[in-house]
Coordinates of C-alpha atoms and ligand atoms in Angstrom, one line a residue:
Chain P
M1462 CA -199.1 -119.9 57.6
G1463 CA -202.3 -118.7 59.3
Q1464 CA -204.0 -115.5 58.4
T1465 CA -205.6 -112.6 60.3
I1466 CA -209.1 -111.3 59.5
I1467 CA -207.8 -108.6 57.3
E1468 CA -205.4 -110.9 55.4
K1469 CA -208.3 -113.2 54.7
I1470 CA -210.6 -110.5 53.5
L1471 CA -208.0 -109.0 51.2
S1472 CA -207.1 -112.5 49.9
S1473 CA -210.6 -113.2 49.0
H1474 CA -210.8 -109.9 47.1
C1475 CA -207.6 -110.1 45.1
G1476 CA -207.7 -113.7 44.0
R1477 CA -204.6 -115.0 45.8
T1478 CA -203.4 -115.7 49.4
A1479 CA -202.0 -112.5 50.7
H1480 CA -200.0 -111.8 53.8
A1481 CA -198.9 -108.6 55.6
G1482 CA -196.5 -106.5 53.7
E1483 CA -197.7 -107.4 50.2
I1484 CA -199.3 -105.0 47.9
V1485 CA -202.6 -106.1 46.3
V1486 CA -205.1 -104.7 44.0
A1487 CA -208.5 -105.7 45.4
R1488 CA -212.1 -105.7 44.3
L1489 CA -214.4 -103.4 46.2
D1490 CA -217.9 -104.4 47.5
F1491 CA -219.0 -100.9 48.4
I1492 CA -217.8 -97.3 48.1
M1493 CA -219.0 -94.2 50.0
G1494 CA -218.3 -90.5 49.7
Q1495 CA -219.6 -87.7 51.9
D1496 CA -220.1 -84.0 51.2
G1497 CA -216.7 -82.9 52.5
T1498 CA -214.8 -85.3 50.2
S1499 CA -217.1 -86.1 47.2
P1500 CA -216.9 -82.7 45.4
L1501 CA -213.1 -83.1 45.0
A1502 CA -213.7 -86.7 44.0
I1503 CA -216.1 -85.6 41.3
R1504 CA -213.4 -83.3 40.0
A1505 CA -210.8 -86.2 40.1
F1506 CA -213.3 -88.4 38.3
Q1507 CA -213.4 -85.9 35.5
E1508 CA -209.7 -85.5 35.4
M1509 CA -209.4 -89.3 35.1
D1510 CA -211.7 -89.2 32.1
G1511 CA -214.1 -91.3 34.1
Q1512 CA -217.4 -92.0 32.2
A1513 CA -219.5 -94.5 34.2
V1514 CA -219.4 -95.7 37.8
F1515 CA -218.3 -99.4 37.7
D1516 CA -221.5 -100.5 39.5
P1517 CA -223.9 -97.8 40.7
D1518 CA -225.4 -100.3 43.1
R1519 CA -222.2 -100.6 45.0
A1520 CA -221.7 -96.9 45.8
A1521 CA -223.5 -94.1 47.6
L1522 CA -223.0 -90.5 48.3
V1523 CA -224.0 -88.9 51.6
I1524 CA -224.7 -85.3 52.5
D1525 CA -224.2 -85.2 56.2
H1526 CA -221.2 -83.0 57.2
S1527 CA -222.9 -79.6 56.5
A1528 CA -226.5 -80.6 56.3
P1529 CA -228.7 -78.6 55.8
S1530 CA -226.2 -76.3 54.0
P1531 CA -225.1 -73.3 56.1
N1532 CA -224.0 -71.1 53.2
E1533 CA -223.9 -70.7 49.4
G1534 CA -220.4 -72.2 49.0
V1535 CA -221.6 -75.5 50.5
S1536 CA -224.9 -75.3 48.6
A1537 CA -223.0 -75.2 45.3
L1538 CA -221.0 -78.3 46.4
H1539 CA -224.1 -80.1 47.4
K1540 CA -225.7 -79.3 44.1
L1541 CA -222.7 -80.7 42.3
M1542 CA -223.1 -84.0 44.3
R1543 CA -226.8 -84.3 43.5
E1544 CA -226.2 -83.7 39.8
F1545 CA -223.4 -86.2 39.7
A1546 CA -225.4 -88.8 41.5
R1547 CA -228.4 -88.4 39.2
E1548 CA -226.2 -88.5 36.1
K1549 CA -224.4 -91.7 37.2
G1550 CA -227.3 -93.4 38.7
L1551 CA -225.8 -93.4 42.2
H1552 CA -227.9 -93.4 45.4
L1553 CA -227.6 -90.1 47.3
F1554 CA -228.6 -89.8 50.9
D1555 CA -229.7 -86.2 51.3
I1556 CA -229.9 -84.0 54.3
G1557 CA -231.8 -85.3 57.3
E1558 CA -231.1 -89.0 56.5
G1559 CA -228.2 -89.3 58.9
V1560 CA -224.4 -89.6 59.2
C1561 CA -222.7 -91.7 56.5
H1562 CA -221.3 -94.3 59.0
Q1563 CA -224.7 -95.1 60.3
L1564 CA -226.4 -95.1 56.8
V1565 CA -223.9 -97.5 55.1
P1566 CA -224.5 -100.2 57.8
E1567 CA -228.2 -99.6 57.8
S1568 CA -228.3 -100.0 54.0
G1569 CA -227.6 -103.7 54.5
R1570 CA -224.9 -103.6 51.7
V1571 CA -222.0 -104.2 54.1
G1572 CA -221.5 -107.3 56.3
P1573 CA -219.0 -109.9 57.3
G1574 CA -216.2 -110.3 54.8
S1575 CA -217.0 -107.2 52.8
L1576 CA -214.3 -104.9 51.5
V1577 CA -215.3 -101.2 51.6
I1578 CA -213.6 -97.8 51.0
G1579 CA -215.1 -94.5 52.1
A1580 CA -213.8 -91.0 51.6
D1581 CA -214.0 -90.4 55.3
S1582 CA -211.5 -91.4 57.9
H1583 CA -214.0 -93.0 60.2
T1584 CA -215.0 -95.5 57.5
C1585 CA -213.3 -98.0 59.7
T1586 CA -216.6 -98.1 61.7
Y1587 CA -217.9 -101.1 59.7
G1588 CA -215.2 -103.3 61.2
A1589 CA -217.9 -103.8 63.8
L1590 CA -219.7 -105.9 61.2
N1591 CA -216.6 -108.0 60.5
A1592 CA -215.9 -106.0 57.3
F1593 CA -212.6 -104.5 56.2
S1594 CA -213.5 -100.9 55.6
T1595 CA -211.1 -98.1 55.5
G1596 CA -210.9 -94.3 54.8
V1597 CA -209.4 -93.0 51.7
G1598 CA -209.1 -89.5 50.0
S1599 CA -211.0 -88.1 47.1
T1600 CA -208.7 -89.2 44.4
D1601 CA -208.8 -92.8 45.6
L1602 CA -212.6 -92.5 45.8
A1603 CA -212.7 -91.5 42.2
A1604 CA -210.4 -94.3 41.2
G1605 CA -212.6 -96.8 43.1
L1606 CA -215.8 -95.4 41.4
I1607 CA -214.3 -95.9 38.0
S1608 CA -212.6 -99.2 38.4
G1609 CA -214.3 -101.0 41.3
Q1610 CA -210.8 -101.7 42.6
M1611 CA -208.2 -100.3 45.0
W1612 CA -204.6 -101.0 45.8
F1613 CA -203.7 -101.8 49.4
K1614 CA -200.6 -102.7 51.4
V1615 CA -201.8 -105.7 53.4
P1616 CA -201.3 -104.4 57.0
E1617 CA -200.0 -106.2 60.0
T1618 CA -202.4 -106.7 62.8
F1619 CA -202.4 -105.4 66.4
K1620 CA -204.6 -107.6 68.5
F1621 CA -206.4 -106.2 71.5
V1622 CA -207.7 -108.9 74.0
C1623 CA -210.2 -107.4 76.4
R1624 CA -211.3 -109.7 79.2
G1625 CA -213.6 -109.1 82.1
T1626 CA -216.9 -107.3 82.4
L1627 CA -217.3 -103.5 82.1
P1628 CA -218.7 -102.1 85.4
P1629 CA -222.0 -100.3 85.5
G1630 CA -221.7 -96.8 84.1
V1631 CA -218.7 -97.7 82.0
Y1632 CA -219.2 -98.2 78.3
A1633 CA -217.6 -99.1 75.0
K1634 CA -216.6 -95.5 74.6
D1635 CA -214.7 -95.6 77.9
L1636 CA -212.9 -98.8 76.8
I1637 CA -211.8 -97.4 73.4
L1638 CA -210.7 -94.1 74.9
F1639 CA -208.7 -96.1 77.4
L1640 CA -207.1 -98.2 74.7
I1641 CA -206.2 -95.1 72.6
G1642 CA -204.7 -93.5 75.7
D1643 CA -202.7 -96.6 76.3
V1644 CA -201.3 -97.1 72.8
T1645 CA -201.3 -93.4 71.7
A1646 CA -202.5 -91.7 68.6
D1647 CA -200.0 -93.5 66.3
G1648 CA -199.7 -96.8 68.2
V1649 CA -201.4 -98.7 65.5
T1650 CA -200.3 -96.7 62.4
Y1651 CA -200.1 -98.7 59.2
M1652 CA -201.7 -101.7 61.1
S1653 CA -205.1 -103.1 61.5
A1654 CA -206.7 -103.5 64.9
E1655 CA -208.4 -106.7 65.9
Y1656 CA -210.6 -106.4 69.0
T1657 CA -211.2 -109.7 70.8
G1658 CA -212.1 -111.1 74.2
G1659 CA -215.2 -111.5 76.4
A1660 CA -215.5 -107.8 77.0
V1661 CA -215.8 -107.1 73.3
T1662 CA -218.3 -109.9 72.5
A1663 CA -220.4 -108.8 75.5
L1664 CA -220.9 -105.4 73.8
S1665 CA -224.1 -104.5 71.9
M1666 CA -223.7 -103.8 68.2
E1667 CA -223.9 -100.1 69.1
G1668 CA -220.9 -100.4 71.4
R1669 CA -219.0 -102.4 68.8
F1670 CA -219.6 -99.6 66.2
T1671 CA -218.1 -97.2 68.8
M1672 CA -215.0 -99.3 69.2
A1673 CA -214.5 -99.8 65.5
N1674 CA -215.2 -96.1 64.7
M1675 CA -212.3 -94.9 66.8
A1676 CA -209.6 -97.3 65.5
I1677 CA -208.4 -94.5 63.3
E1678 CA -207.6 -92.4 66.4
M1679 CA -204.8 -94.9 67.0
G1680 CA -203.7 -94.6 63.4
A1681 CA -205.2 -97.9 62.4
K1682 CA -206.3 -98.8 58.9
A1683 CA -209.2 -100.8 60.3
G1684 CA -210.8 -101.9 63.6
L1685 CA -212.1 -105.4 63.1
M1686 CA -213.9 -107.9 65.2
E1687 CA -215.4 -111.3 64.6
A1688 CA -219.1 -111.8 63.6
D1689 CA -221.5 -113.6 65.9
D1690 CA -225.2 -114.0 66.5
K1691 CA -225.6 -110.4 67.4
T1692 CA -224.0 -109.3 64.2
F1693 CA -226.3 -111.4 62.1
A1694 CA -229.4 -110.4 64.1
W1695 CA -228.5 -106.7 63.6
L1696 CA -227.9 -107.2 59.9
G1697 CA -231.2 -109.1 59.6
Q1698 CA -233.1 -106.0 60.3
F1699 CA -231.8 -104.5 57.1
T1700 CA -231.1 -107.2 54.5
R1701 CA -231.6 -110.8 53.6
R1702 CA -228.2 -111.0 52.0
Q1703 CA -226.0 -113.8 53.1
F1704 CA -222.6 -113.1 54.4
T1705 CA -219.8 -115.5 55.5
P1706 CA -218.1 -114.6 58.7
V1707 CA -214.3 -114.3 58.7
S1708 CA -212.2 -115.3 61.7
A1709 CA -208.5 -115.3 62.3
D1710 CA -206.7 -118.6 62.1
P1711 CA -205.3 -119.8 65.5
D1712 CA -201.8 -119.6 64.1
A1713 CA -202.3 -116.1 62.5
R1714 CA -199.3 -113.8 62.9
Y1715 CA -199.7 -110.6 64.9
A1716 CA -197.3 -107.7 65.0
K1717 CA -198.5 -107.1 68.6
I1718 CA -200.9 -108.5 71.1
K1719 CA -202.0 -106.6 74.2
E1720 CA -204.3 -108.0 76.9
Y1721 CA -206.5 -106.0 79.2
D1722 CA -208.8 -106.7 82.1
V1723 CA -211.6 -104.2 81.9
S1724 CA -213.4 -105.1 85.2
S1725 CA -212.2 -102.1 87.2
L1726 CA -212.2 -99.6 84.4
A1727 CA -213.5 -96.1 85.3
P1728 CA -215.3 -93.7 82.9
Q1729 CA -212.6 -92.1 80.7
V1730 CA -212.2 -88.6 79.3
A1731 CA -210.0 -87.4 76.5
R1732 CA -208.7 -83.9 77.3
P1733 CA -207.9 -81.1 74.8
H1734 CA -206.4 -81.2 72.2
R1735 CA -205.5 -84.8 71.7
V1736 CA -207.6 -87.9 71.5
D1737 CA -204.9 -89.9 73.3
N1738 CA -204.7 -87.4 76.2
V1739 CA -206.9 -89.7 78.2
C1740 CA -207.5 -89.9 82.0
P1741 CA -210.2 -91.4 84.3
V1742 CA -213.1 -88.9 84.8
D1743 CA -211.8 -88.1 88.3
G1744 CA -208.8 -86.3 86.8
V1745 CA -211.0 -83.6 85.2
A1746 CA -214.2 -83.8 87.3
G1747 CA -215.4 -80.3 88.2
T1748 CA -214.1 -78.6 85.0
P1749 CA -217.0 -76.3 83.9
V1750 CA -218.6 -76.9 80.5
Q1751 CA -220.6 -74.6 78.4
Q1752 CA -221.7 -77.0 75.7
A1753 CA -222.5 -80.7 75.6
V1754 CA -222.8 -82.7 72.5
L1755 CA -224.6 -86.0 72.2
G1756 CA -224.4 -87.6 68.7
T1757 CA -222.0 -88.2 65.8
C1758 CA -220.9 -91.5 64.1
T1759 CA -219.3 -92.5 67.4
N1760 CA -222.2 -92.2 69.8
G1761 CA -225.4 -91.0 68.1
R1762 CA -227.2 -94.4 68.2
L1763 CA -230.3 -95.4 69.9
E1764 CA -228.6 -97.0 72.9
D1765 CA -226.5 -93.8 73.4
L1766 CA -229.6 -91.6 73.3
R1767 CA -231.4 -94.0 75.6
I1768 CA -228.5 -93.9 78.2
A1769 CA -228.4 -90.1 78.1
A1770 CA -232.2 -89.9 78.4
G1771 CA -232.1 -92.2 81.4
I1772 CA -229.9 -89.8 83.2
L1773 CA -231.7 -86.6 82.1
A1774 CA -235.3 -87.8 82.7
G1775 CA -237.2 -85.5 84.9
R1776 CA -234.2 -83.2 85.3
R1777 CA -233.1 -79.9 83.7
V1778 CA -229.8 -79.3 81.9
H1779 CA -227.7 -76.8 83.8
R1780 CA -228.6 -73.2 82.9
D1781 CA -225.1 -72.5 81.8
V1782 CA -224.9 -75.4 79.4
R1783 CA -226.2 -75.8 75.9
L1784 CA -227.0 -79.5 75.2
I1785 CA -227.0 -80.3 71.5
V1786 CA -228.4 -83.7 70.3
A1787 CA -227.8 -85.1 66.8
P1788 CA -229.3 -88.6 66.2
A1789 CA -227.1 -90.6 63.9
S1790 CA -229.9 -91.4 61.4
R1791 CA -233.5 -90.7 60.6
R1792 CA -234.4 -94.2 61.6
I1793 CA -232.8 -93.8 65.0
F1794 CA -234.5 -90.4 65.4
L1795 CA -237.9 -92.0 64.7
Q1796 CA -237.2 -94.9 67.1
A1797 CA -236.1 -92.5 69.7
M1798 CA -239.4 -90.5 69.2
R1799 CA -241.4 -93.7 69.5
E1800 CA -239.7 -94.6 72.8
G1801 CA -240.2 -91.1 74.2
I1802 CA -236.5 -90.5 74.3
I1803 CA -236.6 -87.4 72.2
Q1804 CA -239.4 -86.1 74.4
T1805 CA -237.3 -86.7 77.5
L1806 CA -234.2 -85.0 76.0
V1807 CA -236.1 -82.0 74.8
E1808 CA -238.0 -81.6 78.1
S1809 CA -234.6 -81.6 79.9
G1810 CA -233.6 -78.6 77.7
A1811 CA -231.8 -80.3 74.7
A1812 CA -231.7 -78.7 71.3
V1813 CA -232.1 -81.4 68.7
V1814 CA -230.5 -80.9 65.3
T1815 CA -230.8 -82.6 61.9
P1816 CA -229.6 -86.3 61.9
G1817 CA -226.1 -86.1 60.5
C1818 CA -222.7 -84.9 61.8
G1819 CA -224.2 -82.1 63.9
P1820 CA -221.6 -79.8 65.3
C1821 CA -218.8 -82.4 65.2
V1822 CA -216.7 -80.9 62.5
G1823 CA -217.2 -77.2 63.0
T1824 CA -219.1 -76.2 60.0
H1825 CA -222.5 -75.4 61.7
N1826 CA -224.9 -76.5 64.4
G1827 CA -223.1 -75.2 67.4
V1828 CA -219.6 -73.7 67.0
P1829 CA -218.3 -72.9 70.5
S1830 CA -217.0 -69.5 71.5
D1831 CA -213.5 -68.5 72.6
G1832 CA -212.4 -70.0 75.9
E1833 CA -215.4 -72.3 76.1
N1834 CA -215.3 -76.0 77.2
V1835 CA -217.3 -78.6 75.3
I1836 CA -217.9 -82.1 76.4
S1837 CA -218.8 -84.3 73.5
T1838 CA -219.5 -87.9 72.5
A1839 CA -217.5 -87.4 69.3
N1840 CA -214.2 -89.0 68.3
R1841 CA -211.9 -86.0 67.9
N1842 CA -211.0 -83.1 70.1
F1843 CA -208.3 -81.4 67.9
K1844 CA -207.8 -77.7 68.3
G1845 CA -210.2 -76.0 66.0
R1846 CA -212.1 -79.2 65.3
M1847 CA -215.5 -77.7 66.2
G1848 CA -214.8 -74.5 64.2
N1849 CA -213.0 -72.4 66.9
S1850 CA -209.4 -73.0 67.8
N1851 CA -209.8 -71.1 71.0
A1852 CA -212.3 -73.6 72.4
F1853 CA -211.5 -76.8 74.4
I1854 CA -213.1 -80.2 73.6
Y1855 CA -213.4 -83.1 76.0
L1856 CA -214.5 -86.5 74.7
A1857 CA -216.5 -88.9 76.8
S1858 CA -219.3 -91.4 76.8
P1859 CA -223.0 -90.4 76.4
A1860 CA -223.5 -91.0 80.2
T1861 CA -220.6 -88.7 81.1
V1862 CA -221.9 -86.1 78.7
A1863 CA -225.4 -86.3 80.1
A1864 CA -224.3 -86.1 83.7
S1865 CA -222.0 -83.2 82.9
A1866 CA -224.8 -81.4 81.1
L1867 CA -226.9 -81.6 84.2
T1868 CA -224.3 -80.3 86.6
G1869 CA -222.5 -77.8 84.4
Q1870 CA -219.2 -79.4 85.0
I1871 CA -217.5 -82.7 84.0
T1872 CA -219.1 -85.3 86.2
D1873 CA -218.7 -89.0 86.9
P1874 CA -221.9 -90.5 85.6
R1875 CA -221.9 -93.5 87.9
E1876 CA -223.9 -91.8 90.7
F1877 CA -226.6 -91.1 88.2
V1878 CA -226.5 -94.5 86.5
K1879 CA -227.0 -96.1 89.9
Q1880 CA -230.1 -94.0 90.5
V1881 CA -231.5 -94.9 87.1
T1882 CA -231.0 -98.6 87.5
A1883 CA -231.9 -98.7 91.2
Chain D
M1100 CA -186.0 -83.7 40.1
I1101 CA -184.0 -82.1 42.9
L1102 CA -185.9 -79.7 45.2
A1103 CA -184.2 -76.9 47.2
G1104 CA -185.5 -74.7 49.8
R1105 CA -185.7 -73.8 53.5
A1106 CA -187.1 -75.9 56.4
H1107 CA -190.2 -74.9 58.3
K1108 CA -190.4 -77.0 61.4
F1109 CA -193.4 -78.5 63.2
S1110 CA -193.8 -81.0 66.0
D1111 CA -195.4 -84.5 66.2
D1112 CA -199.0 -85.3 65.4
V1113 CA -199.8 -82.4 63.1
N1114 CA -203.4 -83.3 62.2
T1115 CA -205.5 -82.5 59.2
D1116 CA -207.5 -79.9 61.2
Y1117 CA -204.2 -78.0 61.8
I1118 CA -203.2 -78.3 58.2
I1119 CA -206.5 -76.9 56.9
S1120 CA -209.4 -76.3 59.3
G1121 CA -212.7 -78.0 58.6
K1122 CA -214.4 -74.6 58.6
Y1123 CA -212.6 -73.7 55.3
K1124 CA -212.5 -77.1 53.6
F1125 CA -216.2 -77.5 53.1
K1126 CA -216.7 -74.1 51.6
T1127 CA -214.8 -74.2 48.3
L1128 CA -212.8 -76.2 45.8
D1129 CA -210.6 -73.2 45.2
M1130 CA -207.2 -74.6 46.5
K1131 CA -205.4 -71.2 46.2
E1132 CA -207.9 -69.8 48.6
L1133 CA -207.5 -72.8 51.0
A1134 CA -203.7 -72.5 50.8
K1135 CA -203.9 -69.1 52.5
H1136 CA -205.1 -70.8 55.7
V1137 CA -202.7 -73.7 55.6
M1138 CA -201.1 -74.5 59.1
E1139 CA -202.9 -71.4 60.4
D1140 CA -203.7 -72.7 63.8
L1141 CA -200.1 -73.7 64.5
D1142 CA -198.5 -70.6 62.8
P1143 CA -200.8 -67.8 61.7
D1144 CA -198.0 -66.4 59.5
F1145 CA -197.1 -69.6 57.8
Y1146 CA -198.6 -68.8 54.4
R1147 CA -196.8 -65.4 54.3
K1148 CA -193.4 -66.8 55.5
V1149 CA -193.2 -69.8 53.2
A1150 CA -191.3 -69.2 49.9
P1151 CA -192.0 -71.3 46.8
G1152 CA -190.0 -74.5 47.1
D1153 CA -189.7 -74.5 50.9
F1154 CA -190.3 -77.7 52.9
I1155 CA -192.5 -78.6 55.8
V1156 CA -190.4 -80.6 58.3
A1157 CA -192.3 -82.4 61.1
G1158 CA -192.1 -85.1 63.7
A1159 CA -194.1 -88.3 63.9
N1160 CA -197.6 -89.0 62.6
F1161 CA -197.9 -86.1 60.2
G1162 CA -201.4 -85.7 58.7
C1163 CA -203.3 -87.8 61.2
G1164 CA -207.1 -87.2 61.4
S1165 CA -209.4 -86.7 58.6
S1166 CA -209.3 -88.1 55.1
R1167 CA -209.6 -84.7 53.5
E1168 CA -207.5 -84.4 50.4
Q1169 CA -207.7 -80.7 50.9
A1170 CA -204.8 -81.1 53.3
P1171 CA -202.1 -82.2 50.9
L1172 CA -203.6 -80.0 48.2
A1173 CA -203.6 -76.9 50.3
I1174 CA -199.9 -77.6 51.2
K1175 CA -199.1 -78.1 47.5
H1176 CA -200.9 -74.9 46.5
A1177 CA -199.0 -73.0 49.2
N1178 CA -196.0 -73.9 47.0
V1179 CA -194.4 -76.2 49.5
A1180 CA -192.2 -78.6 47.6
A1181 CA -192.4 -81.6 49.9
V1182 CA -193.1 -82.7 53.4
L1183 CA -190.5 -84.5 55.5
A1184 CA -191.6 -86.2 58.6
K1185 CA -190.6 -89.1 61.0
S1186 CA -193.8 -90.8 60.0
F1187 CA -197.1 -90.1 58.3
A1188 CA -200.7 -91.1 58.9
R1189 CA -201.6 -93.5 56.2
I1190 CA -204.5 -91.7 54.6
F1191 CA -202.5 -88.5 54.3
Y1192 CA -199.6 -90.4 52.9
R1193 CA -201.8 -91.9 50.1
N1194 CA -203.5 -88.7 49.4
A1195 CA -200.2 -86.8 49.1
I1196 CA -198.8 -89.3 46.6
N1197 CA -202.1 -89.4 44.7
T1198 CA -202.2 -85.7 44.3
G1199 CA -198.5 -85.4 43.5
L1200 CA -197.1 -84.0 46.7
P1201 CA -193.8 -85.7 47.6
V1202 CA -193.6 -87.0 51.1
L1203 CA -190.5 -88.4 52.7
E1204 CA -190.1 -90.4 55.8
C1205 CA -186.8 -89.7 57.6
D1206 CA -185.2 -88.7 60.8
T1207 CA -186.0 -85.0 61.0
D1208 CA -184.3 -84.3 64.4
G1209 CA -181.2 -82.9 62.8
I1210 CA -183.1 -80.3 60.8
E1211 CA -183.7 -76.9 62.4
P1212 CA -186.0 -74.1 61.3
G1213 CA -184.5 -72.1 58.4
D1214 CA -182.0 -74.8 57.4
E1215 CA -181.3 -75.0 53.7
L1216 CA -182.2 -78.4 52.3
T1217 CA -181.9 -80.2 49.0
V1218 CA -184.2 -83.1 48.5
D1219 CA -184.2 -85.8 45.8
P1220 CA -187.5 -87.6 46.3
A1221 CA -186.9 -90.4 43.8
A1222 CA -183.5 -91.3 45.4
G1223 CA -184.8 -90.6 48.9
V1224 CA -181.9 -88.5 49.8
I1225 CA -182.0 -85.2 51.8
T1226 CA -179.0 -82.9 52.1
N1227 CA -178.9 -80.4 54.9
R1228 CA -176.6 -77.8 53.3
T1229 CA -176.7 -75.6 56.5
K1230 CA -175.4 -78.4 58.7
G1231 CA -173.5 -80.3 56.0
T1232 CA -175.3 -83.6 56.7
V1233 CA -177.0 -86.2 54.5
I1234 CA -180.2 -87.8 55.7
P1235 CA -181.5 -91.0 54.1
A1236 CA -185.3 -91.3 53.6
K1237 CA -187.3 -94.5 53.7
P1238 CA -188.0 -95.6 50.1
L1239 CA -191.6 -95.3 48.9
P1240 CA -193.2 -98.6 47.9
P1241 CA -192.9 -99.2 44.1
V1242 CA -196.6 -98.7 43.6
M1243 CA -196.3 -95.2 45.0
I1244 CA -193.2 -94.4 42.9
K1245 CA -195.1 -95.4 39.8
I1246 CA -198.1 -93.1 40.7
L1247 CA -195.8 -90.2 41.6
N1248 CA -193.8 -90.7 38.4
D1249 CA -197.1 -90.7 36.4
G1250 CA -197.9 -87.3 37.9
G1251 CA -200.5 -88.5 40.5
L1252 CA -203.3 -91.0 40.4
A1253 CA -205.6 -89.0 38.1
A1254 CA -202.8 -88.9 35.5
H1255 CA -202.1 -92.7 36.0
F1256 CA -205.8 -93.4 35.4
R1257 CA -205.9 -91.2 32.3
K1258 CA -202.9 -93.1 31.0
Y1259 CA -204.1 -96.6 31.7
G1260 CA -207.8 -96.4 32.3
G1261 CA -207.3 -98.1 35.7
F1262 CA -204.7 -99.4 38.0
N1263 CA -201.6 -100.7 36.2
F1264 CA -198.7 -101.8 38.3
D1265 CA -197.2 -104.4 36.0
Ligands
SF4_2786 S1 -219.9 -87.3 62.8 FE1 -218.0 -86.3 62.9 S2 -216.4 -87.9 62.8 FE2 -218.4 -88.8 62.2 S3 -218.4 -88.6 59.9 FE3 -219.4 -86.8 60.8 S4 -217.8 -85.2 61.0 FE4 -216.8 -87.2 60.7

């Protein structure tokens, strides 16, 4: 019987041929923890009588969620992480280096066929590299650090076939928001998503990361795609390691297959307070916004900043809007500086914050006020997500966020995109 | 182990930000403190209303969102005995079992707020004493039963020094 991508990766890491529904204990290639989850994992590590980390080269801790620390409570937890990392010989990415889901791919440790766990739900992001990576909690993280293993139920797979060409001004973010709206927030629960089709292969690596990142918003365990030349070219910037691509067999069994033609897709927006509450931008155009956020592990990459800068160049952000920009990593920040993107964004009125999670999770860097509307490139708009349960979060592409920041209301970016490319 | 208490009802898609808001979770490892804010955005009085041994009863996709283990831990430290839902988000489901919070997948439509319930997590049987009905729960995979019986994953590791499902 043929296998899906995830069945193959799990098989190669548990020493036997595994199919959906089976429970396996698999070997881990990489393990990641961030500052919201690692402190509890360190406590669990101690409760487990953990001594050493199974292989310090295969794990890293990242301080990105509240970085730099906004208060003494967080400072104490950061200190705990730094001490643990030093003691166990683990690499720790400290404040200013970026958001975990950008840093792990940039580390060159993860590629096609890898099996990764991270104590963060958006760990599914590395599916863009043809890796099986999934989010776990702190206790699982500790167990992984000690044993180098994790148990998994081999999931069934939901295959998304996306054909056609995305129109100008419509991006990977719009596509994934559309898919989430279509299958809903639990449409892929307990399953793995496989993204295929010409519209997916046409995406840049940046766009693929965006697609994989949001798999969890449909409840998926992973959001995988095949590797191609683009994947290997991207990885080649960071590592000489050899990876073997993993593709699904032609006779692999899928729990579900859905086909889409993306050729007439419009920019999409997720309305408060659910990620699957999605409509074309027309449906909410004109809604006033007080804050705009460009960044996060979903859309804080160079291409995202470049698209936004293209729209904002030579213009001023609306006087009633605060535009906050958080590059996803220091490397991206530096590249954006070299290209003049940061200059353009700041001249337009943007406030640039430390590479990392920025205001995404509501601990610092731009908590909205009561009754305010935020338009953000992030992946979640749950009530209270940005630190105030009386605020309203709309999710959209970097282009839609930039256009809305200019006009002070949710705006279809296609007019601006046309001007930029004309 | 038989659990008995009253039902507190919630809807579908209760996410981890509702269970415990990110603004609290990053500040402290003091779970008693976090427990005071559990479910706060859905019901500001929840922590005061819940009696030790009560149940959270919800619709589909309970615990979706973040991987924060503070979510099941805060529920546990608010003295909630178990969570019953139509379905769970997978990371929350794992985290709950790993930290020793029983979670049961069952049809929760026939349970109303305040109903008196008895729950047998191992057998997967829920009795609604107010309505006089018996509700079957979906059995946990054997791996999870083993972890729960060992008292959570930390205790399992202390006992075996690693995963041991044989
Ligand atoms: S940017 Fe937001 S979604 Fe991504 S890891 Fe940080 S807090 Fe989580």
